[in-house]
Amino acid sequence: MHTEKIFDENGQGFTRVFSTDKVEKVNPIEFYKSAELEKRAIVFHDLLSAKDPFLASMVSKDFYLKNAKIGLDEFFEVFEKTEVDGKLLELLKTSRKKDQINLLKGVKFNPDELMSLIFKSYSDFGLLYSKYLFKNLPAGLEGKKLPKMFRMKEDGTIEKVGETDLSDGELKNVIEHRKVIVSHFFENDDLWHCFFVTYNSIGGKENWKEGQAHFHYISSAFGISKEEFIESMRSGKYKSTSVHIDLLEYGKQTS
C-alpha cells in the first residue's frame, strides 16, 4: 500500500491519500485487515501530529498500532456477517461459461456484499485474491505536468492541488475521458473469476439500464487467460463482456 500526504495550497491542511495498484494471490481477509490497521495507525499519527507534534514524535509505532486496533474487529465483523446472494457463492464453484452467465442473471450487490464475497471466496472456497487498478489517460499529455490531486466539483469547476501546466479545461478533459479499471480476481491455478468496474460504469456513462452503476464479470471460461485479460485492461482495450451486476448504494443509481 502506498500513501502520500498532499498539502493544501495554503499549507494549512493536507489530504492523506492511500492507494494500491496491485495485489496478487493473497489471503484477502489478512490483506484487508492488515491494510486497514496500517491506515488507521497512520491517520492516528497524523491527528496527533497536528495536535501535538512533539508528543507524536516521542511515542512508538506500537502505540499507534495499539490504538488503531480499537474497533477494528467490529468493523470487519460487518462484512463477515453480511449475507451474499447464494448465486454468487454457487458461481465460485462453476467452471462453465453458460452456467456462470445463467447464475448472474438479475444478481445485484452493494459494496458491503462485495466485500463479504471477497472474504467468503477465501474462507469458504480457498480462492486466492488479486486486485489490479489501471489508469489510461487521454492522448496528448506526454510531457505535461498534472497536479498532485484534482477533481471536478458538481458545478463543473476544477479543484486542484499542486503545480500543473494544464488549463482547467484540459484537466476537465482528463477527468471526463480517462479510462480507469478496478478488477477483483478470485483464483485457483488456471481457474479464475473476475469482477471489474470502470469509472464510466459507476458514473452512469455506459449503456446499461439508463446509467445504472454496475460491475462486469468475466472468467477463465470465456476463452482468455488471466495474463491476456490483464494486458487488455492495461492497454485500456479490455475484452468486452455482456455480463453485468448492478452495484447498489454507490455511484449513479437509476431509482
Coordinates of N, CA, C and O in Angstrom, one line a residue, residues 92-227:
L92 N -18.8 -19.4 -7.7 CA -17.4 -19.7 -7.4 C -17.1 -21.1 -7.5 O -15.9 -21.5 -7.5
K93 N -18.1 -22.0 -7.7 CA -17.9 -23.4 -7.8 C -18.0 -23.9 -9.3 O -17.8 -25.1 -9.5
T94 N -18.4 -23.0 -10.2 CA -18.6 -23.3 -11.5 C -17.4 -23.1 -12.4 O -16.6 -22.2 -12.2
S95 N -17.3 -23.8 -13.5 CA -16.2 -23.6 -14.5 C -16.8 -23.6 -15.9 O -16.0 -23.6 -16.8
R96 N -18.1 -23.5 -16.1 CA -18.7 -23.5 -17.4 C -19.3 -22.1 -17.6 O -20.0 -21.6 -16.8
K97 N -18.9 -21.5 -18.8 CA -19.4 -20.2 -19.1 C -20.9 -20.0 -19.1 O -21.5 -19.1 -18.5
K98 N -21.6 -21.0 -19.7 CA -23.0 -21.0 -19.8 C -23.7 -20.9 -18.4 O -24.6 -20.2 -18.1
D99 N -23.2 -21.8 -17.5 CA -23.7 -21.8 -16.1 C -23.4 -20.5 -15.4 O -24.3 -20.0 -14.6
Q100 N -22.2 -19.9 -15.6 CA -21.9 -18.7 -14.9 C -22.8 -17.5 -15.4 O -23.3 -16.7 -14.6
I101 N -23.1 -17.5 -16.7 CA -23.9 -16.4 -17.2 C -25.3 -16.5 -16.7 O -26.0 -15.6 -16.3
N102 N -25.8 -17.8 -16.6 CA -27.2 -18.0 -16.1 C -27.3 -17.6 -14.6 O -28.3 -17.1 -14.2
L103 N -26.3 -18.0 -13.9 CA -26.3 -17.7 -12.4 C -26.3 -16.2 -12.2 O -27.0 -15.8 -11.2
L104 N -25.7 -15.4 -13.0 CA -25.6 -14.0 -12.7 C -26.7 -13.1 -13.3 O -26.8 -11.9 -13.1
K105 N -27.7 -13.8 -13.9 CA -28.8 -13.0 -14.4 C -29.6 -12.4 -13.3 O -30.1 -13.1 -12.4
G106 N -29.8 -11.1 -13.3 CA -30.5 -10.4 -12.2 C -29.8 -10.3 -10.9 O -30.4 -9.7 -9.9
V107 N -28.6 -10.7 -10.8 CA -27.9 -10.6 -9.5 C -27.4 -9.2 -9.3 O -27.0 -8.5 -10.2
K108 N -27.5 -8.7 -8.0 CA -27.1 -7.4 -7.6 C -26.3 -7.5 -6.3 O -26.5 -8.4 -5.6
F109 N -25.5 -6.5 -6.1 CA -24.8 -6.4 -4.8 C -24.5 -5.0 -4.4 O -24.5 -4.1 -5.3
N110 N -24.2 -4.7 -3.1 CA -23.8 -3.4 -2.7 C -22.3 -3.6 -2.2 O -21.8 -4.7 -2.2
P111 N -21.6 -2.5 -1.9 CA -20.2 -2.6 -1.5 C -20.0 -3.5 -0.3 O -19.0 -4.3 -0.4
D112 N -20.8 -3.6 0.7 CA -20.6 -4.5 1.8 C -20.8 -5.9 1.3 O -20.0 -6.8 1.8
E113 N -21.7 -6.2 0.5 CA -21.9 -7.6 0.0 C -20.7 -8.0 -0.9 O -20.3 -9.2 -0.9
L114 N -20.2 -7.1 -1.7 CA -19.0 -7.4 -2.5 C -17.8 -7.7 -1.5 O -17.1 -8.7 -1.8
M115 N -17.6 -7.0 -0.5 CA -16.5 -7.3 0.4 C -16.8 -8.6 1.1 O -15.8 -9.4 1.3
S116 N -18.0 -8.9 1.5 CA -18.3 -10.2 2.1 C -18.0 -11.3 1.1 O -17.5 -12.4 1.5
L117 N -18.3 -11.1 -0.2 CA -18.0 -12.1 -1.2 C -16.5 -12.3 -1.3 O -16.0 -13.5 -1.4
I118 N -15.7 -11.2 -1.2 CA -14.3 -11.3 -1.3 C -13.8 -12.2 -0.1 O -12.9 -13.0 -0.3
F119 N -14.3 -12.0 1.1 CA -13.9 -12.7 2.2 C -14.3 -14.2 2.1 O -13.5 -15.1 2.4
K120 N -15.5 -14.4 1.7 CA -16.0 -15.8 1.6 C -15.4 -16.6 0.5 O -15.3 -17.8 0.5
S121 N -14.9 -15.9 -0.6 CA -14.2 -16.6 -1.6 C -13.0 -17.4 -1.1 O -12.6 -18.4 -1.6
Y122 N -12.4 -16.8 0.0 CA -11.2 -17.5 0.6 C -11.6 -18.4 1.7 O -11.2 -19.6 1.8
S123 N -12.5 -17.9 2.6 CA -12.8 -18.7 3.8 C -13.6 -19.9 3.5 O -13.5 -21.0 4.1
D124 N -14.5 -19.8 2.5 CA -15.4 -20.9 2.1 C -14.9 -21.8 0.9 O -15.2 -22.9 0.8
F125 N -14.1 -21.1 0.1 CA -13.6 -21.9 -1.2 C -12.1 -21.9 -1.3 O -11.6 -22.6 -2.3
G126 N -11.4 -21.2 -0.5 CA -9.9 -21.3 -0.6 C -9.3 -20.6 -1.8 O -8.2 -20.9 -2.2
L127 N -10.1 -19.7 -2.4 CA -9.6 -19.0 -3.6 C -8.7 -17.8 -3.2 O -9.0 -17.1 -2.2
L128 N -7.6 -17.7 -3.8 CA -6.7 -16.5 -3.6 C -7.3 -15.3 -4.3 O -8.0 -15.4 -5.2
Y129 N -6.8 -14.1 -3.8 CA -7.4 -12.9 -4.2 C -6.3 -12.0 -4.9 O -5.2 -11.9 -4.4
S130 N -6.7 -11.4 -6.0 CA -5.8 -10.4 -6.6 C -6.6 -9.2 -7.0 O -7.8 -9.3 -7.3
K131 N -6.0 -8.0 -7.0 CA -6.7 -6.8 -7.3 C -5.7 -5.9 -8.1 O -4.6 -5.8 -7.8
Y132 N -6.3 -5.4 -9.2 CA -5.4 -4.5 -10.1 C -6.2 -3.2 -10.4 O -7.4 -3.2 -10.6
L133 N -5.5 -2.1 -10.4 CA -6.0 -0.8 -10.8 C -5.2 -0.3 -12.0 O -4.0 -0.3 -12.0
F134 N -5.9 0.0 -13.1 CA -5.3 0.5 -14.3 C -5.8 1.9 -14.7 O -7.1 2.1 -14.7
K135 N -4.9 2.8 -15.1 CA -5.4 4.1 -15.5 C -4.8 4.4 -16.9 O -3.6 4.3 -17.1
N136 N -5.7 4.8 -17.8 CA -5.2 5.2 -19.1 C -5.7 6.6 -19.3 O -7.0 6.9 -19.4
L137 N -4.8 7.6 -19.5 CA -5.2 9.0 -19.7 C -5.4 9.3 -21.2 O -4.8 8.6 -22.0
P138 N -6.1 10.4 -21.5 CA -6.3 10.7 -22.9 C -5.0 11.0 -23.6 O -4.0 11.4 -22.9
A139 N -4.9 10.9 -24.9 CA -3.7 11.2 -25.6 C -3.4 12.7 -25.6 O -4.2 13.5 -25.3
G140 N -2.1 13.0 -25.8 CA -1.7 14.4 -25.9 C -1.1 14.9 -24.6 O -0.9 16.1 -24.5
L141 N -1.0 14.1 -23.6 CA -0.5 14.5 -22.3 C 1.0 14.3 -22.1 O 1.6 14.6 -21.0
E142 N 1.7 13.7 -23.1 CA 3.1 13.5 -23.0 C 3.9 14.8 -22.7 O 3.7 15.8 -23.3
G143 N 4.7 14.7 -21.6 CA 5.5 15.9 -21.3 C 4.7 16.9 -20.4 O 5.3 17.9 -20.0
K144 N 3.4 16.7 -20.2 CA 2.6 17.6 -19.4 C 2.7 17.3 -17.9 O 2.9 16.1 -17.6
K145 N 2.5 18.3 -17.1 CA 2.6 18.1 -15.7 C 1.2 18.1 -15.1 O 0.6 19.2 -15.1
L146 N 0.8 17.0 -14.5 CA -0.5 17.0 -13.8 C -0.4 17.5 -12.4 O 0.7 17.3 -11.7
P147 N -1.5 18.1 -11.8 CA -1.4 18.4 -10.4 C -1.3 17.2 -9.5 O -1.6 16.1 -10.0
K148 N -0.9 17.3 -8.3 CA -0.8 16.2 -7.4 C -2.2 15.6 -7.2 O -2.3 14.4 -7.0
M149 N -3.2 16.5 -7.1 CA -4.5 16.0 -6.9 C -5.5 17.0 -7.5 O -5.3 18.2 -7.4
F150 N -6.5 16.5 -8.2 CA -7.5 17.3 -8.8 C -8.8 16.6 -9.0 O -8.9 15.4 -9.1
R151 N -9.9 17.4 -8.9 CA -11.2 16.8 -9.1 C -12.2 17.8 -9.7 O -11.9 19.0 -9.6
M152 N -13.3 17.3 -10.3 CA -14.3 18.2 -10.8 C -15.5 18.3 -9.9 O -16.0 17.2 -9.5
K153 N -15.8 19.4 -9.4 CA -16.9 19.6 -8.5 C -18.2 19.5 -9.2 O -18.3 19.5 -10.4
E154 N -19.3 19.5 -8.5 CA -20.6 19.3 -9.0 C -21.0 20.4 -10.0 O -21.8 20.1 -11.0
D155 N -20.5 21.6 -9.8 CA -20.8 22.7 -10.7 C -19.9 22.7 -11.9 O -20.0 23.6 -12.8
G156 N -19.0 21.7 -12.1 CA -18.2 21.6 -13.3 C -16.8 22.3 -13.1 O -16.0 22.2 -14.0
T157 N -16.6 23.0 -12.0 CA -15.3 23.7 -11.9 C -14.3 22.7 -11.4 O -14.6 21.7 -10.8
I158 N -13.0 23.1 -11.6 CA -11.9 22.2 -11.2 C -11.3 22.6 -9.9 O -10.9 23.8 -9.8
E159 N -11.1 21.7 -9.0 CA -10.3 22.0 -7.8 C -9.0 21.2 -7.8 O -9.1 20.0 -8.1
K160 N -7.9 21.9 -7.6 CA -6.6 21.2 -7.8 C -5.6 21.6 -6.7 O -5.7 22.7 -6.2
V161 N -4.7 20.7 -6.5 CA -3.6 21.0 -5.6 C -2.3 20.6 -6.3 O -2.1 19.5 -6.8
G162 N -1.3 21.5 -6.3 CA 0.0 21.2 -7.0 C 0.1 21.9 -8.3 O -0.9 22.3 -8.9
E163 N 1.4 22.0 -8.7 CA 1.7 22.7 -10.0 C 1.2 21.9 -11.2 O 1.3 20.7 -11.2
T164 N 0.8 22.6 -12.2 CA 0.4 22.0 -13.5 C 0.6 23.0 -14.6 O 0.4 24.2 -14.4
D165 N 0.8 22.5 -15.8 CA 0.9 23.4 -17.0 C -0.4 23.1 -17.9 O -0.4 23.6 -19.0
L166 N -1.4 22.5 -17.3 CA -2.7 22.3 -18.0 C -3.7 23.3 -17.5 O -3.8 23.6 -16.3
S167 N -4.6 23.7 -18.4 CA -5.7 24.6 -18.0 C -6.8 23.8 -17.3 O -6.8 22.6 -17.4
D168 N -7.7 24.5 -16.7 CA -8.8 23.8 -16.1 C -9.6 23.0 -17.1 O -10.1 21.9 -16.8
G169 N -9.8 23.6 -18.3 CA -10.5 22.9 -19.4 C -9.8 21.6 -19.8 O -10.5 20.6 -20.0
E170 N -8.5 21.6 -19.8 CA -7.7 20.4 -20.1 C -7.8 19.4 -19.0 O -7.9 18.2 -19.3
L171 N -7.8 19.8 -17.8 CA -7.9 18.9 -16.6 C -9.3 18.3 -16.6 O -9.5 17.1 -16.3
K172 N -10.3 19.1 -17.0 CA -11.7 18.5 -17.1 C -11.7 17.5 -18.2 O -12.4 16.4 -18.0
N173 N -11.0 17.7 -19.3 CA -11.0 16.7 -20.3 C -10.3 15.4 -19.8 O -10.8 14.3 -20.2
V174 N -9.3 15.5 -19.0 CA -8.6 14.3 -18.5 C -9.6 13.5 -17.6 O -9.7 12.3 -17.8
I175 N -10.4 14.2 -16.8 CA -11.3 13.5 -15.9 C -12.4 12.8 -16.7 O -12.8 11.7 -16.4
E176 N -12.9 13.5 -17.7 CA -14.0 13.0 -18.5 C -13.7 11.9 -19.4 O -14.5 11.1 -19.8
H177 N -12.4 11.8 -19.9 CA -12.0 10.9 -20.9 C -11.0 9.9 -20.4 O -10.5 9.0 -21.2
R178 N -10.5 9.9 -19.2 CA -9.6 8.9 -18.7 C -10.3 7.6 -18.6 O -11.6 7.5 -18.4
K179 N -9.6 6.5 -18.7 CA -10.1 5.2 -18.5 C -9.5 4.5 -17.3 O -8.3 4.3 -17.2
V180 N -10.3 4.3 -16.3 CA -9.8 3.7 -15.0 C -10.6 2.4 -14.8 O -11.8 2.4 -14.9
I181 N -9.9 1.3 -14.5 CA -10.5 0.0 -14.3 C -10.0 -0.6 -13.0 O -8.8 -0.5 -12.7
V182 N -10.9 -1.1 -12.2 CA -10.5 -1.7 -10.9 C -11.1 -3.2 -11.0 O -12.3 -3.3 -11.2
S183 N -10.2 -4.1 -10.9 CA -10.6 -5.5 -11.0 C -10.3 -6.4 -9.8 O -9.3 -6.2 -9.2
H184 N -11.2 -7.3 -9.5 CA -11.1 -8.2 -8.4 C -11.1 -9.6 -8.9 O -12.1 -10.0 -9.6
F185 N -10.0 -10.4 -8.7 CA -9.9 -11.7 -9.1 C -10.0 -12.7 -8.0 O -9.4 -12.5 -6.9
F186 N -10.7 -13.8 -8.2 CA -10.7 -14.9 -7.3 C -10.2 -16.1 -8.1 O -10.7 -16.5 -9.1
E187 N -9.1 -16.7 -7.6 CA -8.4 -17.7 -8.5 C -7.8 -18.9 -7.8 O -7.5 -18.8 -6.6
N188 N -7.7 -19.9 -8.6 CA -7.0 -21.2 -8.1 C -6.4 -21.8 -9.3 O -7.1 -22.3 -10.2
D189 N -5.1 -21.7 -9.4 CA -4.3 -22.1 -10.6 C -4.8 -21.4 -11.9 O -4.9 -20.2 -11.9
D190 N -5.3 -22.2 -12.9 CA -5.7 -21.6 -14.1 C -7.2 -21.2 -14.1 O -7.7 -20.6 -15.1
L191 N -7.9 -21.5 -13.0 CA -9.3 -21.2 -12.9 C -9.4 -19.8 -12.2 O -8.9 -19.7 -11.1
W192 N -10.2 -18.9 -12.8 CA -10.4 -17.6 -12.1 C -11.7 -17.0 -12.5 O -12.3 -17.2 -13.5
H193 N -12.2 -16.1 -11.6 CA -13.3 -15.3 -11.7 C -12.9 -13.8 -11.5 O -12.1 -13.5 -10.7
C194 N -13.5 -12.9 -12.3 CA -13.1 -11.5 -12.2 C -14.3 -10.6 -12.3 O -15.1 -10.7 -13.2
F195 N -14.5 -9.8 -11.2 CA -15.5 -8.8 -11.2 C -14.7 -7.4 -11.4 O -13.8 -7.2 -10.6
F196 N -15.1 -6.7 -12.4 CA -14.4 -5.4 -12.6 C -15.3 -4.3 -12.9 O -16.4 -4.4 -13.4
V197 N -14.9 -3.1 -12.5 CA -15.7 -1.9 -12.6 C -14.8 -0.8 -13.3 O -13.6 -0.8 -13.1
T198 N -15.4 0.0 -14.1 CA -14.8 1.2 -14.7 C -15.4 2.4 -14.1 O -16.5 2.4 -13.6
Y199 N -14.7 3.5 -14.2 CA -15.3 4.8 -13.7 C -16.5 5.2 -14.5 O -17.4 5.8 -14.0
N200 N -16.5 4.8 -15.8 CA -17.7 5.0 -16.6 C -18.9 4.2 -16.2 O -20.0 4.6 -16.2
S201 N -18.6 2.9 -15.8 CA -19.7 2.1 -15.4 C -20.3 2.4 -14.0 O -21.5 2.2 -13.8
I202 N -19.6 3.1 -13.1 CA -20.2 3.5 -11.9 C -20.7 5.0 -12.0 O -21.5 5.4 -11.2
G203 N -20.3 5.7 -13.1 CA -20.7 7.0 -13.3 C -21.9 7.2 -14.2 O -22.3 8.3 -14.5
G204 N -22.5 6.0 -14.6 CA -23.7 6.1 -15.4 C -23.4 6.5 -16.9 O -24.3 6.9 -17.6
K205 N -22.1 6.2 -17.3 CA -21.8 6.6 -18.7 C -21.7 5.5 -19.7 O -21.3 5.6 -20.8
E206 N -22.2 4.3 -19.2 CA -22.3 3.2 -20.1 C -23.8 2.8 -20.4 O -24.7 3.2 -19.6
N207 N -24.0 2.2 -21.5 CA -25.4 1.9 -21.9 C -25.9 0.7 -21.2 O -26.0 -0.4 -21.7
W208 N -26.3 0.9 -19.9 CA -26.8 -0.2 -19.1 C -27.9 0.4 -18.2 O -27.6 1.2 -17.3
K209 N -29.1 0.0 -18.4 CA -30.3 0.4 -17.6 C -30.3 1.9 -17.3 O -30.4 2.3 -16.1
E210 N -30.2 2.6 -18.4 CA -30.2 4.1 -18.3 C -29.2 4.7 -17.3 O -29.5 5.7 -16.6
G211 N -28.1 4.1 -17.3 CA -27.0 4.6 -16.5 C -26.8 4.0 -15.1 O -26.1 4.6 -14.3
Q212 N -27.4 2.9 -14.8 CA -27.3 2.2 -13.5 C -25.8 1.8 -13.3 O -25.2 1.2 -14.2
A213 N -25.3 2.1 -12.1 CA -23.9 1.7 -11.8 C -23.8 0.2 -11.8 O -24.8 -0.5 -11.3
H214 N -22.7 -0.4 -12.3 CA -22.6 -1.8 -12.4 C -21.2 -2.3 -12.5 O -20.3 -1.5 -12.9
F215 N -21.0 -3.6 -12.1 CA -19.8 -4.3 -12.4 C -19.9 -5.1 -13.6 O -21.0 -5.4 -14.1
H216 N -18.8 -5.5 -14.2 CA -18.7 -6.5 -15.3 C -18.2 -7.8 -14.7 O -17.4 -7.8 -13.7
Y217 N -18.4 -8.9 -15.4 CA -17.9 -10.2 -15.0 C -17.3 -10.9 -16.1 O -17.8 -10.9 -17.3
I218 N -16.2 -11.6 -15.9 CA -15.5 -12.4 -16.9 C -14.7 -13.5 -16.1 O -14.4 -13.3 -14.9
S219 N -14.5 -14.6 -16.8 CA -13.8 -15.7 -16.1 C -12.9 -16.5 -17.1 O -12.9 -16.2 -18.3
S220 N -12.2 -17.4 -16.5 CA -11.3 -18.3 -17.4 C -12.1 -19.1 -18.4 O -11.6 -19.6 -19.4
A221 N -13.4 -19.2 -18.1 CA -14.3 -20.0 -19.0 C -14.6 -19.2 -20.3 O -15.2 -19.7 -21.2
F222 N -14.2 -17.9 -20.4 CA -14.6 -17.1 -21.5 C -13.5 -17.1 -22.6 O -13.5 -16.4 -23.5
G223 N -12.6 -18.1 -22.5 CA -11.6 -18.3 -23.6 C -10.5 -17.3 -23.6 O -10.0 -17.0 -24.7
I224 N -10.1 -16.8 -22.5 CA -9.0 -15.8 -22.4 C -8.2 -16.1 -21.1 O -8.8 -16.5 -20.1
S225 N -6.9 -16.0 -21.2 CA -6.1 -16.3 -20.0 C -6.1 -15.0 -19.1 O -6.4 -13.9 -19.6
K226 N -5.8 -15.2 -17.8 CA -5.7 -14.1 -16.9 C -4.7 -13.1 -17.4 O -4.9 -11.9 -17.4
E227 N -3.5 -13.6 -17.9 CA -2.5 -12.7 -18.3 C -2.9 -11.8 -19.5 O -2.7 -10.6 -19.6

